[in-house]
Short mmCIF file of C-alpha atoms in Angstrom, two decimals:
data_model
loop_
_atom_site.label_atom_id
_atom_site.label_comp_id
_atom_site.label_asym_id
_atom_site.label_seq_id
_atom_site.Cartn_x
_atom_site.Cartn_y
_atom_site.Cartn_z
CA MET A 1 -89.99 -13.89 -17.41
CA LEU A 2 -88.17 -12.02 -14.59
CA LYS A 3 -89.87 -8.99 -13.07
CA PRO A 4 -87.37 -6.19 -12.54
CA ASN A 5 -87.17 -4.32 -9.20
CA PHE A 6 -86.13 -0.83 -10.37
CA SER A 7 -84.88 2.11 -8.26
CA GLU A 8 -86.97 5.28 -7.92
CA GLU A 9 -88.15 6.52 -11.34
CA GLY A 10 -86.18 9.52 -12.51
CA SER A 11 -83.02 8.60 -10.63
CA ASN A 12 -79.67 7.92 -12.34
CA ALA A 13 -79.82 4.37 -10.94
CA PHE A 14 -83.23 3.90 -12.58
CA ARG A 15 -81.87 5.04 -15.97
CA TYR A 16 -78.94 2.64 -15.71
CA GLU A 17 -81.13 -0.25 -14.51
CA LYS A 18 -83.57 0.23 -17.47
CA GLU A 19 -80.68 0.16 -19.92
CA VAL A 20 -79.23 -3.04 -18.41
CA TYR A 21 -82.71 -4.70 -18.27
CA GLN A 22 -83.31 -3.76 -21.92
CA LEU A 23 -80.07 -5.60 -22.80
CA PHE A 24 -81.23 -8.64 -20.83
CA VAL A 25 -84.63 -8.57 -22.65
CA ARG A 26 -82.85 -8.31 -26.06
CA TYR A 27 -80.66 -11.34 -25.05
CA ALA A 28 -83.74 -13.33 -23.94
CA ARG A 29 -85.43 -12.62 -27.34
CA GLU A 30 -82.36 -13.78 -29.18
CA VAL A 31 -82.38 -16.99 -27.10
CA ALA A 32 -86.08 -17.48 -27.81
CA SER A 33 -85.61 -17.03 -31.52
CA GLY A 34 -82.67 -19.58 -31.63
CA ARG A 35 -79.96 -17.00 -32.47
CA ARG A 36 -77.86 -17.79 -29.35
CA SER A 37 -75.81 -20.92 -28.83
CA CYS A 38 -73.50 -22.45 -26.27
CA GLY A 39 -70.86 -24.63 -27.89
CA GLU A 40 -72.64 -26.97 -30.29
CA GLY A 41 -76.09 -26.58 -28.78
CA LYS A 42 -78.69 -23.84 -29.01
CA LEU A 43 -79.69 -22.00 -25.93
CA GLU A 44 -83.35 -21.97 -24.93
CA LEU A 45 -85.42 -19.95 -22.46
CA CYS A 46 -85.47 -22.95 -20.17
CA HIS A 47 -81.70 -22.60 -19.82
CA ILE A 48 -82.11 -19.00 -18.53
CA LEU A 49 -84.93 -20.13 -16.15
CA GLU A 50 -82.73 -22.96 -14.92
CA PHE A 51 -79.77 -20.57 -14.32
CA VAL A 52 -81.98 -18.26 -12.24
CA THR A 53 -84.22 -20.70 -10.42
CA SER A 54 -82.45 -24.13 -10.71
CA ALA A 55 -85.68 -25.42 -12.35
CA SER A 56 -85.94 -25.95 -16.14
CA GLU A 57 -89.77 -25.66 -15.96
CA GLU A 58 -92.14 -23.65 -13.91
CA PRO A 59 -93.63 -25.74 -11.09
CA VAL A 60 -97.29 -26.66 -11.46
CA LEU A 61 -98.22 -24.52 -8.43
CA GLY A 62 -95.85 -21.76 -9.50
CA PHE A 63 -92.75 -20.47 -7.71
CA GLY A 64 -92.99 -19.71 -3.97
CA ILE A 65 -91.03 -16.50 -4.59
CA ASN A 66 -91.57 -15.02 -8.05
CA PRO A 67 -88.29 -14.85 -10.03
CA SER A 68 -87.08 -11.28 -10.32
CA VAL A 69 -84.13 -9.10 -11.22
CA GLU A 70 -82.74 -6.97 -8.40
CA PHE A 71 -80.13 -4.37 -9.05
CA VAL A 72 -77.48 -3.72 -6.34
CA LEU A 73 -74.75 -1.16 -6.02
CA PRO A 74 -71.35 -2.55 -5.21
CA ILE A 75 -68.88 -0.27 -3.40
CA ILE A 76 -65.81 0.21 -5.57
CA THR A 77 -62.73 1.57 -3.82
CA SER A 78 -60.47 1.96 -6.87
CA VAL A 79 -60.76 2.41 -10.61
CA GLU A 80 -59.32 -1.10 -11.27
CA ASP A 81 -62.33 -2.62 -9.42
CA SER A 82 -64.84 -0.73 -11.61
CA THR A 83 -64.31 -3.13 -14.57
CA VAL A 84 -65.63 -6.09 -12.50
CA GLN A 85 -69.30 -6.83 -12.85
CA GLU A 86 -71.00 -10.06 -11.93
CA ALA A 87 -74.45 -11.59 -11.51
CA ASN A 88 -75.30 -13.15 -8.20
CA VAL A 89 -78.15 -15.57 -7.89
CA GLN A 90 -80.01 -15.76 -4.55
CA ASP A 91 -83.54 -16.94 -3.87
CA SER A 92 -84.57 -16.89 -7.56
CA THR A 93 -83.30 -13.28 -7.96
CA VAL A 94 -80.67 -12.22 -10.39
CA GLN A 95 -78.68 -9.33 -8.96
CA GLU A 96 -76.88 -7.11 -11.45
CA GLU A 97 -74.30 -4.82 -9.90
CA GLU A 98 -73.86 -1.21 -10.97
CA PRO A 99 -70.36 0.28 -10.70
CA MET A 100 -70.08 3.09 -8.16
CA VAL A 101 -66.80 4.75 -7.39
CA ARG A 102 -66.38 5.97 -3.80
CA ASP A 103 -63.88 8.69 -2.92
CA LYS A 104 -61.18 7.57 -0.56
#
């Protein structure tokens, strides 16, 4: 569905990214099997695709840019900020942020 762009294999970032991506894959499988819902309706894979690409179906000629997952490292300046994680969507890419604490 979404090809991951992992960090260098063997790095701590790679280990974290693999773990996060495995959680996403598990979530996608639950959606595909009908075990996830939103309110009264069941979620479907087309809902994930629409969230990432703004298209509920793959175009006949495919996407100009293949949908992918890109992991980014936010700079956290305090411990309070480390609890905030969000997914940003840009150019058919889901960016998942990894917490990183920087010494002041």
